[in-house]
Short mmCIF file of C-alpha atoms in Angstrom, two decimals:
data_model
loop_
_atom_site.label_atom_id
_atom_site.label_comp_id
_atom_site.label_asym_id
_atom_site.label_seq_id
_atom_site.Cartn_x
_atom_site.Cartn_y
_atom_site.Cartn_z
CA MET A 1 -30.14 15.59 -7.72
CA ASP A 2 -31.32 13.58 -10.69
CA HIS A 3 -33.10 10.25 -10.53
CA SER A 4 -30.01 8.19 -11.38
CA THR A 5 -28.05 9.81 -8.56
CA ASP A 6 -30.88 9.11 -6.08
CA GLU A 7 -30.91 5.48 -7.14
CA GLU A 8 -27.13 5.24 -6.91
CA SER A 9 -27.19 6.70 -3.41
CA ARG A 10 -29.84 4.22 -2.34
CA ILE A 11 -27.85 1.32 -3.74
CA GLY A 12 -24.66 2.41 -2.03
CA GLY A 13 -26.25 3.28 1.30
CA ASP A 14 -28.92 1.59 3.36
CA GLY A 15 -29.96 -0.64 0.51
CA ALA A 16 -26.68 -2.48 0.75
CA LYS A 17 -27.18 -2.93 4.46
CA ASP A 18 -30.71 -4.29 4.23
CA ILE A 19 -29.98 -6.98 1.71
CA HIS A 20 -27.31 -8.58 3.89
CA GLY A 21 -29.82 -9.73 6.37
CA GLU A 22 -32.29 -10.84 3.76
CA LYS A 23 -32.52 -14.44 2.66
CA PRO A 24 -32.88 -15.22 -1.02
CA GLY A 25 -36.47 -15.73 -1.97
CA LYS A 26 -37.96 -13.72 0.90
CA PRO A 27 -40.89 -11.51 -0.27
CA LEU A 28 -40.73 -7.78 0.36
CA PRO A 29 -43.45 -6.25 2.54
CA SER A 30 -46.20 -4.47 0.65
CA SER A 31 -47.14 -0.87 1.44
CA SER A 32 -50.58 -1.11 -0.28
CA ASN A 33 -53.64 -3.33 -0.12
CA ASN A 34 -52.35 -5.37 -3.04
CA PRO A 35 -51.16 -8.87 -2.20
CA PRO A 36 -47.40 -9.09 -1.59
CA GLN A 37 -45.37 -9.94 -4.65
CA GLU A 38 -42.29 -12.13 -4.84
CA ARG A 39 -39.20 -10.07 -5.44
CA HIS A 40 -36.89 -11.26 -8.17
CA ILE A 41 -33.65 -12.29 -6.49
CA THR A 42 -30.55 -11.68 -8.61
CA TRP A 43 -27.20 -13.44 -8.36
CA LEU A 44 -25.84 -10.26 -6.75
CA ASP A 45 -28.50 -10.43 -4.03
CA THR A 46 -27.50 -14.01 -3.32
CA LEU A 47 -23.80 -13.14 -3.10
CA ARG A 48 -24.50 -10.24 -0.76
CA HIS A 49 -26.66 -12.44 1.41
CA TYR A 50 -23.89 -14.96 1.87
CA GLU A 51 -21.39 -12.17 2.44
CA GLY A 52 -23.64 -10.98 5.26
CA VAL A 53 -23.73 -14.49 6.70
CA LEU A 54 -19.92 -14.68 6.62
CA ASP A 55 -19.72 -11.23 8.18
CA ARG A 56 -21.80 -12.35 11.16
CA LYS A 57 -19.84 -15.58 11.58
CA VAL A 58 -16.21 -14.63 10.87
CA GLY A 59 -16.31 -10.86 10.39
CA VAL A 60 -15.52 -10.43 6.68
CA GLU A 61 -16.59 -6.75 6.85
CA ALA A 62 -19.53 -6.69 4.48
CA ARG A 63 -19.72 -2.87 4.77
CA ALA A 64 -16.01 -2.09 5.04
CA VAL A 65 -16.14 1.13 3.00
CA GLN A 66 -18.69 2.78 5.29
CA ARG A 67 -17.48 5.33 7.82
CA LYS A 68 -16.78 3.96 11.28
CA ARG A 69 -18.52 6.29 13.71
CA PRO A 70 -17.01 6.47 17.21
CA GLU A 71 -19.92 4.57 18.76
CA ASP A 72 -19.55 1.72 16.23
CA ARG A 73 -15.87 1.03 16.87
CA ASP A 74 -14.56 -2.02 18.68
CA PRO A 75 -13.52 -1.05 22.26
CA GLN A 76 -10.81 -3.72 22.13
CA TYR A 77 -8.71 -1.35 20.04
CA THR A 78 -8.01 0.72 23.14
CA VAL A 79 -6.06 -2.22 24.63
CA TRP A 80 -2.27 -1.84 24.45
CA HIS A 81 -1.56 -4.95 22.38
CA ASN A 82 -4.05 -3.84 19.72
CA GLN A 83 -2.47 -0.38 19.67
CA ALA A 84 0.94 -2.03 19.31
CA VAL A 85 -0.35 -3.31 15.96
CA MET A 86 0.29 0.23 14.67
CA PHE A 87 3.96 -0.79 14.79
CA LEU A 88 3.74 -4.55 14.26
CA LEU A 89 1.47 -4.32 11.20
CA TRP A 90 4.05 -2.36 9.23
CA MET A 91 6.95 -4.30 10.68
CA SER A 92 5.53 -7.54 9.27
CA SER A 93 4.81 -5.83 5.93
CA THR A 94 8.31 -4.44 5.41
CA LEU A 95 10.63 -6.98 7.07
CA ASN A 96 10.57 -9.29 4.08
CA LEU A 97 12.42 -10.54 1.03
CA ALA A 98 11.17 -7.67 -1.15
CA CYS A 99 12.95 -5.09 1.02
CA PHE A 100 16.01 -7.35 1.24
CA ALA A 101 16.10 -7.52 -2.58
CA THR A 102 15.65 -3.74 -2.88
CA GLY A 103 18.87 -3.34 -0.89
CA PHE A 104 20.73 -4.89 -3.86
CA LEU A 105 19.98 -1.87 -6.06
CA GLY A 106 22.84 0.24 -4.70
CA THR A 107 25.41 -2.29 -5.93
CA THR A 108 23.52 -2.69 -9.22
CA LEU A 109 23.73 1.07 -9.77
CA GLY A 110 27.47 1.08 -9.02
CA LEU A 111 27.38 2.77 -5.60
CA ASP A 112 29.71 1.83 -2.77
CA LEU A 113 28.33 0.33 0.44
CA ARG A 114 28.70 3.47 2.56
CA THR A 115 26.75 5.59 0.08
CA SER A 116 24.05 2.93 -0.26
CA LEU A 117 23.55 2.64 3.50
CA THR A 118 23.37 6.41 3.93
CA ILE A 119 20.71 6.72 1.24
CA ILE A 120 18.72 3.79 2.64
CA LEU A 121 18.60 5.45 6.07
CA THR A 122 17.62 8.95 4.95
CA ALA A 123 15.20 7.99 2.17
CA THR A 124 13.42 5.43 4.34
CA PHE A 125 12.76 7.80 7.23
CA LEU A 126 11.62 10.58 4.90
CA GLY A 127 9.30 8.25 3.02
CA SER A 128 7.95 6.66 6.24
CA ALA A 129 7.10 9.96 7.92
CA ILE A 130 4.51 10.72 5.22
CA PRO A 131 2.36 7.59 5.87
CA GLY A 132 2.88 8.32 9.56
CA TRP A 133 1.11 11.66 9.08
CA CYS A 134 -1.65 10.14 6.94
CA ALA A 135 -2.30 7.54 9.63
CA THR A 136 -3.29 10.24 12.12
CA LEU A 137 -6.38 11.02 10.02
CA GLY A 138 -7.80 7.48 10.35
CA PRO A 139 -9.02 7.51 13.98
CA SER A 140 -10.10 11.17 13.72
CA THR A 141 -12.35 10.56 10.70
CA GLY A 142 -13.18 6.84 10.77
CA LEU A 143 -12.65 6.83 7.00
CA ARG A 144 -10.46 4.87 4.62
CA GLN A 145 -7.62 6.74 2.92
CA ILE A 146 -9.25 7.17 -0.48
CA SER A 147 -12.46 8.43 1.16
CA ILE A 148 -10.43 10.99 3.15
CA SER A 149 -8.87 12.23 -0.07
CA ARG A 150 -12.31 13.32 -1.32
CA TYR A 151 -12.09 16.34 1.00
CA SER A 152 -8.96 17.61 -0.77
CA LEU A 153 -8.82 16.07 -4.26
CA GLY A 154 -12.55 16.41 -4.76
CA TRP A 155 -15.24 13.86 -5.62
CA TRP A 156 -14.19 13.04 -9.17
CA PRO A 157 -10.36 13.21 -8.95
CA SER A 158 -10.43 10.91 -5.92
CA LYS A 159 -11.72 8.21 -8.27
CA MET A 160 -8.49 8.47 -10.26
CA ALA A 161 -6.56 8.08 -7.00
CA ALA A 162 -8.57 4.93 -6.32
CA ILE A 163 -7.60 3.49 -9.73
CA LEU A 164 -3.92 4.30 -9.22
CA ASN A 165 -4.07 2.78 -5.75
CA VAL A 166 -5.47 -0.47 -7.13
CA ILE A 167 -2.65 -0.60 -9.70
CA GLY A 168 -0.06 0.11 -7.01
CA GLN A 169 -1.36 -2.57 -4.67
CA ILE A 170 -1.39 -5.13 -7.50
CA GLY A 171 2.25 -4.26 -8.12
CA TRP A 172 3.17 -4.64 -4.43
CA SER A 173 1.42 -8.00 -4.27
CA SER A 174 3.35 -9.13 -7.32
CA VAL A 175 6.67 -8.20 -5.72
CA GLY A 176 5.76 -10.06 -2.51
CA SER A 177 4.60 -13.09 -4.48
CA ILE A 178 7.74 -13.27 -6.62
CA THR A 179 10.04 -13.15 -3.58
CA SER A 180 7.97 -15.78 -1.76
CA GLY A 181 8.10 -17.98 -4.83
CA LEU A 182 11.89 -17.61 -4.96
CA ALA A 183 12.14 -18.77 -1.33
CA LEU A 184 9.93 -21.81 -1.89
CA ALA A 185 11.88 -22.78 -5.00
CA ALA A 186 15.12 -22.70 -3.00
CA VAL A 187 13.65 -24.74 -0.12
CA SER A 188 12.69 -27.51 -2.53
CA ASP A 189 16.00 -27.29 -4.42
CA GLY A 190 14.03 -26.39 -7.52
CA ALA A 191 11.43 -29.16 -7.17
CA ILE A 192 8.78 -26.48 -6.62
CA HIS A 193 9.00 -24.26 -9.66
CA LEU A 194 8.96 -20.51 -9.14
CA GLU A 195 5.54 -20.28 -10.78
CA ILE A 196 4.02 -22.73 -8.28
CA GLY A 197 5.59 -20.88 -5.35
CA VAL A 198 4.14 -17.61 -6.60
CA VAL A 199 0.63 -19.06 -6.85
CA LEU A 200 0.83 -20.67 -3.38
CA SER A 201 1.84 -17.36 -1.79
CA ILE A 202 -0.98 -15.49 -3.53
CA ALA A 203 -3.56 -18.09 -2.52
CA ILE A 204 -2.72 -17.84 1.19
CA SER A 205 -2.75 -14.03 1.06
CA PHE A 206 -6.12 -14.16 -0.66
CA VAL A 207 -7.67 -16.11 2.24
CA VAL A 208 -6.29 -13.74 4.89
CA SER A 209 -7.43 -10.59 3.07
CA ILE A 210 -10.94 -11.90 2.40
CA ILE A 211 -11.66 -12.41 6.10
CA GLY A 212 -10.94 -8.74 6.69
CA LEU A 213 -9.20 -6.32 9.02
CA LYS A 214 -9.29 -8.58 12.07
CA ALA A 215 -7.56 -11.40 10.20
CA VAL A 216 -4.91 -9.04 8.84
CA PHE A 217 -4.24 -7.71 12.35
CA ALA A 218 -4.19 -11.20 13.90
CA TYR A 219 -1.66 -12.45 11.34
CA ASP A 220 0.57 -9.38 11.44
CA LYS A 221 0.76 -9.25 15.24
CA PHE A 222 3.04 -12.26 15.19
CA ALA A 223 4.43 -12.37 11.65
CA GLY A 224 6.67 -9.35 12.25
CA LEU A 225 8.23 -10.90 15.35
CA VAL A 226 8.94 -14.12 13.45
CA MET A 227 10.54 -12.16 10.61
CA ALA A 228 12.68 -10.22 13.10
CA PHE A 229 14.08 -13.55 14.35
CA VAL A 230 14.76 -14.65 10.76
CA PHE A 231 16.61 -11.47 9.80
CA ILE A 232 18.65 -11.38 13.01
CA THR A 233 19.77 -14.93 12.23
CA MET A 234 20.65 -13.89 8.68
CA TYR A 235 22.71 -10.99 10.03
CA THR A 236 24.66 -13.28 12.36
CA GLU A 237 25.53 -15.53 9.41
CA ALA A 238 26.18 -12.95 6.68
CA VAL A 239 28.01 -10.12 8.44
CA PRO A 240 30.88 -12.25 9.88
CA ALA A 241 31.39 -13.78 6.42
CA VAL A 242 31.60 -10.32 4.85
CA GLN A 243 34.02 -9.15 7.53
CA ALA A 244 36.25 -12.20 7.02
CA ILE A 245 36.48 -11.55 3.26
CA PRO A 246 35.82 -7.83 2.70
CA PRO A 247 34.09 -6.78 -0.52
CA GLN A 248 36.35 -6.03 -3.45
CA PRO A 249 36.64 -2.31 -4.19
CA VAL A 250 34.18 -1.18 -6.83
CA THR A 251 34.97 1.22 -9.63
CA ALA A 252 34.15 4.48 -7.93
CA LEU A 253 31.52 6.66 -9.49
CA PHE A 254 32.13 10.38 -9.30
CA GLY A 255 30.65 13.60 -10.53
CA PRO A 256 27.40 13.49 -12.54
CA ALA A 257 27.38 9.69 -12.71
CA LYS A 258 27.41 9.33 -8.92
CA THR A 259 24.80 12.05 -8.53
CA ALA A 260 22.51 10.29 -10.99
CA ALA A 261 22.94 6.88 -9.34
CA SER A 262 22.39 8.32 -5.86
CA LEU A 263 19.22 10.14 -6.92
CA LYS A 264 17.91 6.98 -8.55
CA LEU A 265 18.48 4.88 -5.44
CA PHE A 266 16.99 7.59 -3.22
CA SER A 267 13.89 7.70 -5.42
CA VAL A 268 13.40 3.92 -5.29
CA ILE A 269 13.89 3.65 -1.49
CA TYR A 270 11.66 6.66 -0.86
CA GLY A 271 8.98 5.19 -3.14
CA SER A 272 9.10 1.91 -1.24
CA SER A 273 8.18 3.65 2.04
CA VAL A 274 5.91 6.49 0.90
CA SER A 275 3.72 4.08 -1.11
CA TRP A 276 1.89 3.06 2.09
CA ALA A 277 0.47 6.60 2.39
CA SER A 278 -2.37 5.77 -0.01
CA VAL A 279 -3.69 2.94 2.23
CA VAL A 280 -2.43 3.54 5.77
CA SER A 281 -5.60 4.93 7.37
CA ASP A 282 -7.54 1.89 6.10
CA TYR A 283 -6.14 0.10 9.17
CA TYR A 284 -6.85 2.78 11.80
CA VAL A 285 -10.61 3.28 11.51
CA GLU A 286 -11.34 1.13 14.58
CA TYR A 287 -9.13 3.16 16.92
CA PRO A 288 -10.94 5.74 19.10
CA PRO A 289 -10.78 9.41 18.00
CA ILE A 290 -9.04 10.35 21.24
CA THR A 291 -6.00 8.18 20.40
CA SER A 292 -2.87 10.33 20.63
CA ARG A 293 -1.90 11.59 17.19
CA LEU A 294 1.74 11.71 18.28
CA LYS A 295 1.56 8.04 19.26
CA ILE A 296 -0.01 7.14 15.92
CA PHE A 297 2.62 9.09 14.00
CA LEU A 298 5.60 7.65 15.89
CA LEU A 299 4.44 4.03 15.92
CA THR A 300 3.56 4.10 12.23
CA THR A 301 6.69 5.92 11.11
CA LEU A 302 9.02 3.72 13.16
CA GLY A 303 7.07 0.59 12.24
CA LEU A 304 7.81 1.34 8.59
CA ALA A 305 11.28 2.88 8.81
CA LEU A 306 13.18 0.63 11.23
CA PRO A 307 12.31 -2.76 9.66
CA THR A 308 12.80 -1.38 6.15
CA CYS A 309 16.27 -0.08 7.01
CA PHE A 310 17.08 -3.38 8.74
CA ALA A 311 16.13 -5.52 5.73
CA MET A 312 17.50 -3.23 3.01
CA SER A 313 20.80 -2.70 4.83
CA LEU A 314 21.35 -6.45 4.98
CA GLY A 315 20.61 -6.64 1.26
CA ALA A 316 23.14 -3.87 0.58
CA VAL A 317 25.82 -5.62 2.65
CA VAL A 318 25.27 -9.00 0.99
CA SER A 319 25.15 -7.59 -2.55
CA SER A 320 28.38 -5.66 -2.02
CA ALA A 321 30.13 -8.94 -1.10
CA LEU A 322 28.96 -11.01 -4.08
CA SER A 323 32.13 -10.28 -6.02
CA SER A 324 34.37 -11.48 -3.17
CA HIS A 325 32.34 -14.64 -2.42
CA PRO A 326 32.22 -16.80 -5.57
CA SER A 327 29.78 -19.30 -4.02
CA TRP A 328 27.34 -16.50 -3.22
CA SER A 329 27.66 -15.05 -6.69
CA ALA A 330 27.16 -18.44 -8.35
CA ALA A 331 24.02 -19.14 -6.32
CA TYR A 332 22.56 -15.72 -7.09
CA TYR A 333 23.33 -15.46 -10.79
CA LYS A 334 22.93 -19.07 -11.90
CA THR A 335 19.99 -20.02 -14.10
CA GLY A 336 17.03 -20.77 -11.89
CA GLY A 337 18.81 -19.24 -8.88
CA GLY A 338 18.15 -15.90 -7.20
CA ILE A 339 17.53 -14.52 -3.73
CA GLY A 340 16.35 -17.83 -2.26
CA PHE A 341 19.36 -19.89 -3.37
CA LEU A 342 21.69 -17.09 -2.25
CA ILE A 343 20.27 -17.15 1.28
CA GLN A 344 20.54 -20.92 1.34
CA THR A 345 24.23 -20.62 0.45
CA ILE A 346 24.94 -17.95 3.07
CA ILE A 347 23.32 -19.72 6.01
CA SER A 348 24.57 -22.98 7.47
CA PRO A 349 23.71 -25.69 8.27
CA THR A 350 21.45 -26.40 5.30
CA GLY A 351 18.58 -27.50 7.55
CA LEU A 352 18.52 -24.10 9.28
CA ALA A 353 18.68 -22.35 5.92
CA LYS A 354 15.67 -24.26 4.62
CA PHE A 355 13.71 -23.60 7.80
CA LEU A 356 14.37 -19.86 7.53
CA LEU A 357 13.45 -19.88 3.86
CA VAL A 358 10.10 -21.45 4.67
CA LEU A 359 9.47 -18.62 7.11
CA LEU A 360 10.67 -16.05 4.58
CA ALA A 361 8.27 -17.49 2.02
CA PHE A 362 5.48 -16.37 4.33
CA SER A 363 6.96 -12.87 4.66
CA GLY A 364 5.27 -11.82 1.43
CA ILE A 365 1.86 -12.88 2.77
CA ALA A 366 1.70 -9.94 5.19
CA THR A 367 2.37 -7.47 2.36
CA ASN A 368 0.00 -9.24 -0.02
CA SER A 369 -2.89 -9.43 2.45
CA ILE A 370 -2.65 -5.68 3.06
CA SER A 371 -2.49 -4.99 -0.67
CA PHE A 372 -5.45 -7.26 -1.49
CA TYR A 373 -7.52 -5.75 1.31
CA SER A 374 -6.84 -2.10 0.43
CA ALA A 375 -7.15 -2.64 -3.32
CA SER A 376 -10.59 -4.20 -2.93
CA LEU A 377 -11.65 -1.24 -0.76
CA SER A 378 -10.39 1.20 -3.40
CA ILE A 379 -12.51 -0.50 -6.04
CA GLN A 380 -15.57 -0.14 -3.81
CA GLN A 381 -14.73 3.52 -3.16
CA PHE A 382 -14.52 4.25 -6.87
CA SER A 383 -18.28 4.03 -7.30
CA ARG A 384 -21.32 3.35 -5.14
CA LYS A 385 -22.48 0.77 -7.66
CA LEU A 386 -19.17 -1.06 -7.36
CA ALA A 387 -19.48 -0.88 -3.57
CA VAL A 388 -22.59 -3.07 -3.77
CA VAL A 389 -20.57 -5.94 -5.22
CA PRO A 390 -19.18 -8.01 -2.31
CA ARG A 391 -15.56 -7.28 -1.50
CA PHE A 392 -14.52 -10.91 -1.93
CA ILE A 393 -15.59 -10.77 -5.60
CA TRP A 394 -13.19 -7.92 -6.24
CA THR A 395 -10.48 -9.80 -4.35
CA VAL A 396 -10.88 -12.71 -6.77
CA PHE A 397 -10.28 -10.40 -9.73
CA LEU A 398 -7.27 -8.90 -7.96
CA LEU A 399 -5.90 -12.39 -7.37
CA LEU A 400 -6.03 -13.15 -11.09
CA ALA A 401 -4.30 -9.87 -11.95
CA VAL A 402 -1.52 -10.48 -9.40
CA VAL A 403 -0.93 -14.02 -10.66
CA LEU A 404 -0.53 -12.79 -14.25
CA LEU A 405 1.77 -9.89 -13.36
CA SER A 406 3.89 -12.05 -11.02
CA LEU A 407 4.41 -14.71 -13.67
CA VAL A 408 5.37 -12.11 -16.28
CA GLY A 409 7.85 -10.28 -14.01
CA ARG A 410 9.26 -13.23 -12.06
CA ASP A 411 12.64 -13.24 -13.82
CA LYS A 412 13.23 -9.45 -13.70
CA LEU A 413 12.70 -8.60 -10.05
CA LEU A 414 15.24 -5.77 -9.68
CA VAL A 415 14.19 -4.06 -12.92
CA PHE A 416 10.57 -4.39 -11.82
CA LEU A 417 11.41 -2.82 -8.44
CA GLN A 418 13.30 0.13 -9.97
CA ASN A 419 10.50 1.12 -12.33
CA PHE A 420 7.56 0.27 -10.11
CA LEU A 421 8.75 1.97 -6.91
CA GLY A 422 9.77 5.10 -8.78
CA LEU A 423 6.29 5.42 -10.28
CA LEU A 424 4.67 4.83 -6.89
CA GLY A 425 6.74 7.59 -5.32
CA CYS A 426 5.59 10.11 -7.93
CA TRP A 427 1.84 9.68 -7.77
CA VAL A 428 1.64 9.11 -4.01
CA THR A 429 3.71 12.25 -3.35
CA SER A 430 1.32 14.26 -5.51
CA PHE A 431 -1.63 12.65 -3.70
CA VAL A 432 -0.28 13.51 -0.24
CA ALA A 433 0.89 17.01 -1.20
CA VAL A 434 -2.68 18.00 -2.07
CA MET A 435 -4.04 16.44 1.14
CA VAL A 436 -1.48 18.19 3.36
CA VAL A 437 -2.02 21.63 1.84
CA GLU A 438 -5.82 21.27 2.04
CA HIS A 439 -5.66 20.05 5.65
CA TYR A 440 -3.53 22.91 6.97
CA LEU A 441 -4.31 25.77 4.60
CA SER A 442 -8.03 25.31 4.01
CA ARG A 443 -9.29 23.30 7.01
CA ASN A 444 -7.29 24.78 9.88
CA GLY A 445 -5.66 21.44 10.66
CA TRP A 446 -2.97 23.00 12.83
CA ARG A 447 -5.43 23.76 15.64
CA ARG A 448 -8.61 21.84 14.91
CA CYS A 449 -7.34 18.61 13.32
CA CYS A 450 -10.41 17.23 11.51
CA ALA A 451 -13.07 19.40 13.18
CA ASP A 452 -13.63 21.33 9.93
CA TYR A 453 -14.38 18.14 7.98
CA ASP A 454 -18.09 17.41 7.54
CA LEU A 455 -17.68 13.72 8.27
CA GLU A 456 -21.35 12.86 7.85
CA ALA A 457 -21.10 14.08 4.24
CA TRP A 458 -18.18 11.81 3.30
CA ASP A 459 -20.31 10.01 0.68
CA THR A 460 -22.34 13.00 -0.53
CA ARG A 461 -21.08 14.34 -3.84
CA GLU A 462 -22.80 17.71 -3.50
CA LYS A 463 -20.96 18.48 -0.24
CA MET A 464 -17.49 17.48 -1.44
CA PRO A 465 -15.15 19.80 -3.38
CA VAL A 466 -15.87 19.61 -7.09
CA GLY A 467 -12.24 18.78 -7.72
CA ILE A 468 -11.06 21.67 -9.85
CA GLY A 469 -8.22 22.59 -7.49
CA GLY A 470 -7.53 19.04 -6.33
CA GLY A 471 -7.74 17.56 -9.80
CA LEU A 472 -5.44 20.17 -11.35
CA GLY A 473 -2.94 19.90 -8.49
CA PHE A 474 -2.97 16.11 -8.56
CA ALA A 475 -2.56 16.00 -12.35
CA ALA A 476 0.20 18.61 -12.27
CA GLY A 477 2.06 16.59 -9.65
CA ILE A 478 1.89 13.41 -11.72
CA LEU A 479 2.99 15.30 -14.85
CA GLY A 480 5.88 16.85 -12.93
CA GLY A 481 6.84 13.40 -11.66
CA LEU A 482 6.95 12.08 -15.21
CA LEU A 483 9.14 14.99 -16.31
CA GLY A 484 11.62 14.23 -13.55
CA MET A 485 11.53 10.43 -13.66
CA SER A 486 14.32 8.19 -14.92
CA SER A 487 13.56 4.53 -15.59
CA THR A 488 14.67 1.71 -17.86
CA TRP A 489 11.86 2.50 -20.31
CA TYR A 490 11.47 6.27 -20.07
CA THR A 491 13.47 9.33 -19.04
CA GLY A 492 11.81 12.70 -18.51
CA VAL A 493 13.18 15.94 -19.91
CA VAL A 494 14.12 17.29 -16.45
CA ALA A 495 15.85 14.03 -15.51
CA ARG A 496 17.97 14.28 -18.66
CA LEU A 497 19.49 17.48 -17.29
CA ILE A 498 20.99 15.55 -14.35
CA GLY A 499 23.84 13.09 -14.72
CA GLY A 500 24.44 11.68 -18.18
CA GLY A 501 27.22 9.17 -17.60
CA GLY A 502 27.98 5.78 -16.13
CA GLY A 503 25.03 3.69 -17.34
CA GLU A 504 25.14 0.55 -19.46
CA ASP A 505 24.53 2.67 -22.55
CA GLY A 506 27.05 5.26 -21.42
CA LYS A 507 24.33 7.44 -19.92
CA ARG A 508 22.62 7.40 -16.53
CA TYR A 509 20.25 10.15 -15.53
CA GLY A 510 19.15 11.32 -12.09
CA ASP A 511 15.62 10.59 -10.93
CA VAL A 512 13.92 13.64 -9.38
CA GLY A 513 10.39 12.43 -10.02
CA PHE A 514 8.94 12.71 -6.53
CA GLU A 515 10.59 16.11 -5.92
CA MET A 516 9.03 17.44 -9.11
CA ALA A 517 5.70 15.84 -8.20
CA PHE A 518 5.58 17.64 -4.85
CA LEU A 519 6.64 21.00 -6.28
CA CYS A 520 4.21 20.97 -9.21
CA ALA A 521 1.29 19.72 -7.12
CA VAL A 522 1.65 22.48 -4.50
CA VAL A 523 2.30 25.30 -6.98
CA VAL A 524 -0.80 24.46 -9.02
CA PHE A 525 -3.12 23.35 -6.20
CA VAL A 526 -2.84 26.43 -3.95
CA PRO A 527 -4.20 29.05 -6.42
CA ALA A 528 -6.59 26.62 -8.11
CA ARG A 529 -8.14 25.60 -4.79
CA TRP A 530 -8.44 29.25 -3.73
CA VAL A 531 -10.40 30.00 -6.89
CA GLU A 532 -12.56 26.90 -6.43
CA ARG A 533 -13.49 27.89 -2.87
CA ARG A 534 -14.35 31.44 -3.93
CA VAL A 535 -16.46 30.38 -6.92
CA MET A 536 -17.97 27.04 -5.87
CA ARG A 537 -18.16 27.73 -2.11
CA ARG A 538 -17.00 24.21 -1.24
#
């Protein structure tokens, strides 16, 4: 190992730990007979010192990226109500206005309600099962999701996964912030502009995420239950109104046009659920290794799938009835209107509607706090030198990025969702495909779970796969996803072979991005990884 690598390891390892307990201006002990010299204290040293102080007082997790060994984990996570967070965390993150708005896409694409509901159900459970599997690796390894991927992608390609994860989490935070801003604008009857509502939502999420995992868990334990009450109330108001005045029949799609629209909706819904796979184990590192993997899988999968279906199905029902309810349509499509004003029109009396909208405005905070937290961890996992910078500094930069993206995309929510969720589905599917094949084919995961992972070497480059197999498989999956993707700005050559009719321009193509991503990643990774193991011996 060269000198620079030794220095980098020291910075990212114990050196980061020592400085947290060191006060600015304190001289370092001398190992010779020379008089002790004052150490020059940099601004970074000062920031890390205060981060350590905050860690001791409120638990901001100054060393969040480090592996949680079994003996270092909080025993409180064995208690039933903390294990219930495996369900409640994802319930609070998915039972929100973003998922409600995503349910509108079926009507936008020209699909009837029955088809939309069927796709929502199947795509959500398929997409949710993948994060459910990834979650089982958290307690067994004590590592965050990007760190776990080093064992399959390799040291260098995992850095690309970290970058993509940061981009994805910024996008999710933007979606949550836009929907929260829409709710606040409706509550104030437009007095609070959408831009102000967006910034308020981001600011609250920023505070929760900075405190760390305990704050995220504490908030999400109760936020999901509150959102369940809100959505049940919305169902009791919206469904009877739809039954009283049934939706007007839509012009039925058939043949290639219906196939293309169905594939597009399936891709978006699947992407919404599978996207959590790149961060899910970040929230399981405190659970003991003996925690039942079946329990983890079921609670996580159901915690994602059931609330997502609940919220998106309501969105599909309401959107299908817009044409038969002129007041709903006027509130949704009017200038300065949107989701918030639509909900206010559906629910009566007005006081109840405003109260529910206030609660819904906070629904995006659960999603945003998770996204801020995991994105800051991904930045620290990109490089040891970046890991030395306090996590709250990276969260500040993320906040600025989310504010800018939210303000740019605030008036095009559904278009944003279509393109963004489709992209997420492609790269995350490629990411997971490589991890699954490595786990079961190369590391005997069927019988030994994570016993064949050298967990003490998680941050040692020389003991991780070089990344030839993982990098090629990951890249092939992303390329395949691009070839099969259909969006408003780009259509891949494979996607152009499916559909071809029914869009605004006379053409609508099927989106098979995530299917192509999985196929290409597996086909390339298996032989490439076999060669890497034979040649590199790791």
